Coordinates of C-alpha atoms in Angstrom, one line a residue:
X1 CA 40.5 10.9 -7.5
X2 CA 38.5 7.7 -8.0
X3 CA 36.2 7.2 -10.9
X4 CA 32.5 7.8 -10.4
X5 CA 30.3 4.7 -10.1
X6 CA 29.1 3.5 -13.4
X7 CA 26.4 1.2 -14.8
X8 CA 24.1 1.7 -11.8
X9 CA 20.6 0.2 -12.2
X10 CA 18.0 2.8 -13.1
X11 CA 15.8 1.8 -10.2
X12 CA 16.2 -0.4 -7.1
X13 CA 12.7 -1.8 -6.5
X14 CA 13.9 -2.9 -3.0
X15 CA 14.2 0.8 -2.1
X16 CA 10.7 1.4 -3.4
X17 CA 9.4 -1.3 -1.1
X18 CA 11.5 0.1 1.9
X19 CA 10.1 3.5 1.2
X20 CA 6.5 2.3 1.2
X21 CA 7.0 0.3 4.4
X22 CA 8.6 3.2 6.1
X23 CA 5.8 5.5 5.2
X24 CA 3.2 2.9 6.2
X25 CA 4.8 2.5 9.6
X26 CA 4.7 6.3 10.2
X27 CA 1.1 6.4 9.1
X28 CA 0.1 3.7 11.6
X29 CA 2.2 5.3 14.3
X30 CA 0.3 8.6 13.8
X31 CA -3.2 7.1 13.6
X32 CA -2.9 4.5 16.3
X33 CA -0.5 6.0 18.8
X34 CA 0.8 9.5 18.4
X35 CA -2.6 11.1 17.8
X36 CA -4.3 9.8 20.9
X37 CA -1.3 9.8 23.3
X38 CA -0.4 13.5 23.1
X39 CA -1.7 16.9 22.2
X40 CA -5.3 15.8 21.5
X41 CA -4.8 15.1 17.8
X42 CA -7.2 12.1 18.0
X43 CA -9.9 11.0 20.4
X44 CA -9.7 7.4 19.3
X45 CA -7.4 5.0 21.4
X46 CA -5.9 1.9 19.9
X47 CA -4.4 0.4 23.1
X48 CA -3.8 -3.1 21.7
X49 CA -2.1 -2.5 18.4
X50 CA -0.6 0.7 19.8
X51 CA 1.9 -1.3 21.8
X52 CA 3.5 -2.3 18.5
X53 CA 2.8 0.7 16.2
X54 CA 4.2 3.0 18.8
X55 CA 7.6 2.1 17.3
X56 CA 6.5 3.2 13.9
X57 CA 8.4 6.5 14.4
X58 CA 11.5 4.5 13.4
X59 CA 10.3 4.6 9.9
X60 CA 11.7 8.2 9.7
X61 CA 15.2 6.8 10.5
X62 CA 14.8 4.4 7.5
X63 CA 13.7 7.4 5.4
X64 CA 16.8 9.2 6.2
X65 CA 19.1 6.3 5.2
X66 CA 17.2 6.1 1.9
X67 CA 17.6 9.9 1.4
X68 CA 21.4 9.7 2.0
X69 CA 21.6 7.0 -0.7
X70 CA 19.2 8.4 -3.3
X71 CA 20.2 12.0 -3.0
X72 CA 23.9 11.3 -3.4
X73 CA 22.9 9.1 -6.4
X74 CA 20.9 12.0 -7.9
X75 CA 23.8 14.4 -7.4
X76 CA 26.2 12.5 -9.5
X77 CA 27.4 14.6 -12.5
X78 CA 25.1 17.5 -11.7
X79 CA 25.8 21.2 -11.3
X80 CA 24.3 23.0 -8.4
X81 CA 21.7 24.4 -10.7
X82 CA 20.7 21.0 -12.0
X83 CA 20.6 19.5 -8.5
X84 CA 18.5 22.4 -7.3
X85 CA 16.1 21.9 -10.2
X86 CA 15.8 18.2 -9.5
X87 CA 15.0 18.8 -5.9
X88 CA 12.5 21.5 -6.6
X89 CA 10.6 19.5 -9.2
X90 CA 10.7 16.4 -7.0
X91 CA 9.5 18.1 -3.8
X92 CA 7.3 21.1 -4.4
X93 CA 4.4 20.0 -6.6
X94 CA 3.2 17.3 -4.3
X95 CA 4.0 19.4 -1.2
X96 CA 2.0 22.4 -2.4
X97 CA -1.0 20.1 -3.2
X98 CA -0.9 18.3 0.1
X99 CA -0.3 21.5 2.1
X100 CA -3.2 23.2 0.4
X101 CA -5.6 20.2 0.8
X102 CA -4.6 19.8 4.4
X103 CA -5.2 23.5 5.1
X104 CA -8.6 23.5 3.4
X105 CA -9.8 20.3 5.2
X106 CA -8.7 21.7 8.6
X107 CA -10.4 25.1 8.0
X108 CA -13.6 23.7 6.5
X109 CA -14.1 20.5 8.5
X110 CA -11.8 20.8 11.4
X111 CA -13.3 19.7 14.7
X112 CA -14.8 22.4 17.0
X113 CA -13.3 23.1 20.3
X114 CA -16.8 22.8 21.8
X115 CA -16.5 19.0 21.9
X116 CA -13.6 16.9 22.9
X117 CA -10.2 18.6 23.4
X118 CA -8.7 19.4 20.0
X119 CA -5.0 20.0 19.1
X120 CA -4.2 23.6 18.3
X121 CA -2.4 22.1 15.2
X122 CA -5.7 21.3 13.7
X123 CA -6.7 25.0 13.5
X124 CA -4.0 26.5 11.3
X125 CA -3.9 30.2 10.3
X126 CA -3.5 31.6 6.9
X127 CA -0.1 32.9 7.8
X128 CA 0.9 29.5 8.9
X129 CA -0.3 28.0 5.6
X130 CA 1.7 30.6 3.6
X131 CA 4.8 30.0 5.7
X132 CA 4.6 26.3 5.2
X133 CA 4.1 26.6 1.4
X134 CA 7.8 27.8 1.3
X135 CA 8.9 24.5 2.9
X136 CA 11.4 26.7 4.8
X137 CA 9.1 27.4 7.7
X138 CA 11.0 25.3 10.1
X139 CA 14.1 27.4 9.8
X140 CA 12.1 30.5 10.9
X141 CA 10.2 28.9 13.8
X142 CA 6.8 28.7 12.1
X143 CA 4.8 25.7 13.3
X144 CA 4.2 22.8 11.0
X145 CA 0.9 22.6 9.2
X146 CA 0.9 18.9 9.5
X147 CA 2.6 16.7 12.2
X148 CA 4.7 15.0 9.6
X149 CA 6.3 18.1 8.1
X150 CA 9.1 18.4 10.7
X151 CA 11.3 16.0 8.8
X152 CA 11.3 18.3 5.7
X153 CA 13.4 20.8 7.5
X154 CA 16.1 18.2 8.1
X155 CA 15.8 17.0 4.5
X156 CA 16.3 20.5 3.1
X157 CA 19.3 21.0 5.4
X158 CA 20.8 17.8 3.9
X159 CA 20.1 19.0 0.3
X160 CA 21.9 22.3 1.2
X161 CA 24.9 20.3 2.4
X162 CA 25.0 18.3 -0.8
X163 CA 24.7 21.4 -2.9
X164 CA 27.8 22.8 -1.0
X165 CA 29.6 19.6 -1.8
X166 CA 28.8 20.0 -5.5
X167 CA 29.5 23.8 -5.6
X168 CA 33.0 23.4 -4.0
X169 CA 33.7 20.1 -5.8
X170 CA 34.0 18.2 -2.6
X171 CA 32.3 15.1 -3.8
X172 CA 35.7 13.8 -4.8
X173 CA 36.8 14.3 -1.2
X174 CA 33.6 12.8 0.3
X175 CA 35.3 10.4 2.6
X176 CA 37.1 13.3 4.3
X177 CA 33.9 15.3 4.5
X178 CA 32.0 12.4 6.1
X179 CA 34.9 11.7 8.5
X180 CA 34.7 15.4 9.7
X181 CA 30.9 15.3 9.9
X182 CA 31.0 12.1 12.0
X183 CA 33.5 13.7 14.4
X184 CA 31.1 16.7 14.8
X185 CA 28.2 14.3 15.4
X186 CA 30.2 12.5 18.1
X187 CA 31.2 15.8 19.8
X188 CA 27.7 17.3 19.5
X189 CA 26.0 14.3 21.1
X190 CA 22.6 12.6 20.3
X191 CA 20.4 15.1 22.1
X192 CA 18.7 17.9 20.0
X193 CA 20.9 21.0 19.8
X194 CA 19.5 24.5 19.2
X195 CA 22.1 26.3 17.2
X196 CA 22.6 27.5 13.6
X197 CA 25.4 25.0 13.1
X198 CA 23.3 22.1 14.4
X199 CA 20.5 23.2 12.0
X200 CA 22.9 22.8 9.1
X201 CA 24.5 19.5 10.2
X202 CA 21.6 18.0 12.3
X203 CA 23.8 15.7 14.5
X204 CA 20.8 13.8 15.9
X205 CA 19.9 12.3 12.5
X206 CA 23.1 12.8 10.5
X207 CA 24.4 9.2 11.0
X208 CA 21.5 7.9 9.0
X209 CA 22.1 10.2 6.0
X210 CA 25.9 9.5 6.2
X211 CA 25.2 5.8 6.2
X212 CA 23.0 6.1 3.1
X213 CA 25.8 8.0 1.3
X214 CA 28.3 5.4 2.3
X215 CA 26.1 2.5 1.1
X216 CA 25.9 4.3 -2.3
X217 CA 29.7 4.6 -2.5
X218 CA 30.3 1.0 -1.3
X219 CA 27.9 -0.7 -3.8
X220 CA 30.5 -0.7 -6.5
X221 CA 33.5 -3.0 -6.0
X222 CA 36.0 -0.2 -6.8
X223 CA 34.4 1.9 -4.0
X224 CA 34.9 -0.7 -1.2
X225 CA 37.8 0.8 0.7
X226 CA 38.7 0.0 4.3
X227 CA 38.1 3.7 5.2
X228 CA 34.5 3.6 4.0
X229 CA 33.9 0.4 6.0
X230 CA 35.3 2.1 9.1
X231 CA 33.2 5.2 8.4
X232 CA 30.1 3.0 8.0
X233 CA 30.8 1.3 11.3
X234 CA 31.2 4.6 13.1
X235 CA 27.9 5.8 11.5
X236 CA 26.2 2.7 12.7
X237 CA 27.4 3.1 16.3
X238 CA 26.4 6.8 16.3
X239 CA 23.0 5.8 14.8
X240 CA 22.5 3.4 17.7
X241 CA 23.4 6.1 20.1
X242 CA 20.8 8.4 18.5
X243 CA 18.2 5.7 18.5
X244 CA 18.6 5.2 22.3
X245 CA 18.4 8.9 22.9
X246 CA 15.3 9.3 20.8
X247 CA 13.6 6.4 22.6
X248 CA 14.1 8.3 25.8
X249 CA 12.7 11.5 24.2
X250 CA 9.6 9.6 22.9
X251 CA 9.0 8.0 26.3
X252 CA 9.3 11.4 28.1
X253 CA 7.0 13.1 25.6
X254 CA 4.2 10.6 25.7
X255 CA 4.8 9.6 29.4
X256 CA 4.8 6.0 28.2
X257 CA 7.7 3.5 28.5
X258 CA 9.5 3.0 25.2
X259 CA 12.0 0.1 24.9
X260 CA 15.3 1.4 23.5
X261 CA 16.1 -2.2 22.6
X262 CA 13.5 -2.1 19.9
X263 CA 15.0 1.0 18.3
X264 CA 18.5 -0.5 18.4
X265 CA 17.2 -3.7 16.8
X266 CA 15.3 -1.8 14.1
X267 CA 18.3 0.4 13.3
X268 CA 20.5 -2.7 13.1
X269 CA 18.0 -4.3 10.8
X270 CA 17.9 -1.2 8.6
X271 CA 21.7 -1.3 8.1
X272 CA 21.6 -5.0 7.4
X273 CA 18.9 -4.7 4.8
X274 CA 20.6 -1.8 3.1
X275 CA 23.8 -3.7 3.0
X276 CA 22.0 -6.6 1.3
X277 CA 20.4 -4.2 -1.2
X278 CA 23.5 -2.2 -1.9
X279 CA 25.7 -5.2 -2.4
X280 CA 23.0 -6.9 -4.5
X281 CA 22.6 -9.8 -2.1
X282 CA 18.8 -9.5 -2.6
X283 CA 17.0 -8.3 -5.7
X284 CA 13.4 -7.6 -6.4
X285 CA 14.0 -6.7 -10.0
X286 CA 11.3 -9.1 -11.1
X287 CA 8.7 -7.0 -9.3
X288 CA 8.6 -3.8 -11.3
X289 CA 5.1 -3.0 -9.9
X290 CA 6.9 -2.0 -6.7
X291 CA 7.9 1.3 -8.4
X292 CA 4.2 2.3 -8.1
X293 CA 4.3 1.8 -4.4
X294 CA 7.5 3.9 -4.2
X295 CA 5.8 6.6 -6.2
X296 CA 3.0 6.9 -3.7
X297 CA 5.4 7.1 -0.7
X298 CA 6.1 10.9 -0.7
X299 CA 2.5 12.1 -1.2
X300 CA 1.2 9.5 1.3
X301 CA 3.7 10.8 3.9
X302 CA 2.6 14.4 3.2
X303 CA -1.2 13.9 3.1
X304 CA -2.0 11.4 5.8
X305 CA -1.5 13.2 9.1
X306 CA -3.8 16.0 10.1
X307 CA -6.5 15.1 7.5
X308 CA -6.7 11.7 9.1
X309 CA -6.9 13.3 12.6
X310 CA -9.8 15.5 11.4
X311 CA -11.6 12.3 10.3
X312 CA -11.0 10.7 13.7
X313 CA -12.5 13.6 15.5
X314 CA -15.5 13.9 13.2
X315 CA -16.3 10.2 12.8
X316 CA -14.8 8.6 15.9
X317 CA -17.9 8.8 18.0
X318 CA -20.1 7.1 15.3
X319 CA -17.9 4.6 13.5
X320 CA -16.1 1.4 14.6
X321 CA -12.5 2.5 15.2
X322 CA -11.0 -0.3 13.2
X323 CA -13.3 0.4 10.3
X324 CA -12.4 4.1 10.7
X325 CA -8.7 3.2 10.7
X326 CA -9.0 1.2 7.5
X327 CA -11.0 4.0 5.9
X328 CA -8.5 6.6 6.8
X329 CA -5.7 4.5 5.5
X330 CA -7.5 3.8 2.2
X331 CA -8.4 7.5 1.9
X332 CA -4.8 8.5 2.4
X333 CA -3.6 6.1 -0.2
X334 CA -6.3 7.3 -2.6
X335 CA -5.3 10.9 -2.0
X336 CA -1.7 10.0 -2.5
X337 CA -2.4 8.3 -5.8
X338 CA -4.4 11.4 -7.0
X339 CA -1.6 13.8 -6.0
X340 CA 0.9 11.6 -7.8
X341 CA -1.0 11.2 -11.0
X342 CA -2.8 14.6 -11.2
X343 CA -0.1 16.8 -9.8
X344 CA 3.4 15.2 -9.8
X345 CA 3.2 13.7 -13.2
X346 CA 1.6 16.7 -14.8
X347 CA 3.2 19.6 -13.2
X348 CA 6.7 18.6 -12.2
X349 CA 8.2 19.2 -15.7
X350 CA 6.3 22.5 -16.1
X351 CA 7.6 23.7 -12.7
X352 CA 11.1 22.7 -13.8
X353 CA 10.8 24.7 -17.0
X354 CA 9.5 27.8 -15.2
X355 CA 12.2 27.7 -12.5
X356 CA 14.9 27.1 -15.1
X357 CA 13.7 30.1 -17.1
X358 CA 13.7 32.2 -13.9
X359 CA 17.2 31.2 -13.1
X360 CA 18.3 32.0 -16.6
X361 CA 16.9 35.5 -16.3
X362 CA 18.7 35.9 -13.0
X363 CA 22.0 34.8 -14.6
X364 CA 21.5 37.2 -17.5
X365 CA 20.7 40.1 -15.2
X366 CA 23.7 39.4 -13.1
X367 CA 25.9 39.1 -16.1
X368 CA 24.6 42.4 -17.6
X369 CA 25.3 44.1 -14.2
X370 CA 28.8 42.8 -14.1
X371 CA 29.5 43.9 -17.7
X372 CA 28.0 47.3 -17.3
X373 CA 30.3 48.3 -14.4
X374 CA 33.5 48.5 -16.4
X375 CA 31.7 50.6 -19.0
X376 CA 30.4 53.0 -16.4
X377 CA 33.9 53.4 -14.9
X378 CA 35.3 54.0 -18.4
X379 CA 32.6 56.6 -19.2
X380 CA 33.2 58.4 -15.9
X381 CA 37.0 58.5 -16.5
X382 CA 36.5 60.0 -20.0
X383 CA 34.5 63.0 -18.8
X384 CA 36.4 66.3 -18.2
X385 CA 36.8 67.3 -14.6
X386 CA 34.3 69.7 -13.2
X387 CA 35.3 73.4 -12.8
X388 CA 35.6 74.7 -9.2
X389 CA 32.6 76.9 -9.8
X390 CA 30.5 74.0 -10.9
X391 CA 31.7 71.9 -8.0
X392 CA 30.4 74.6 -5.6

């Protein structure tokens, strides 16, 4: 068993910057391409810049590499309970705020079907809202309240996998686990698979998470083994395969040619940049303000989508589209800042305290139940047998 990595920096500002750029690329992709090209989410076309921003969907792949790295880092030395608490307090406060705000905006100011065609996703039901508030809606087939929420299902599946690794003490055998996982990904193929097993191990996107985990393990000199380099190379090849397949899916969905070469080049760039960051070939430590950008990333990702589309429907006929785009982006950033400062900073610790207390009560209740059973059996055994008359 190898020693755990030590003396890691508290924060990599390079990852904060990568997070923000990934989120920004997704925002521009939604506003300038996805919204207009399918499902009537936006009536405003951006034909010129859309030729470039159409590839902003690749920001999700970068997010998944970052998640593999950061989540494995956060799992070090934690119990399942501690890991669960860290994920709940990290994800739910901002998500509940963004989900509620999105629902209210859509219900109060959502565009009317009497005008231009409007996406059904901009008219959510109360049941859809309640299902989304659990963040588990994707596992039960409930539609996303916002177009960006689909990735949360994959993230939660990844957290579940990591919690299993912690529970069964498999982090010490992580190389073997990743090897088996990559074999499954290779056999499953790059196309989406509808099965419970695929929901758990998400073969279409797993290479990105696995790569992030390997970059974390490789960043320390004692962790740089030939097996991990081989696993990283395999993850890279499988990520390229997934990227090519996804480019085909995107082209088919939007009925618009999508160059798979762009996706391959982007994924290769992601791996190269992460190598440079993990091996400390580049460092942005002198720019601590990047942490503020990183803090905005998650709420920005959650809040920008359908609220922005409502604004495009409402204001598109009256406002210059580029001014509207700038205003929507500024509004999304302002809302993300408000969620971070007013919700995440203030409520995350309180939520953690309440969830921890609830888990403690569950533990105590389970312990009392277990201890009471031997006493019940002993009490039953000490009673005299019933007479035949009483038995009748």
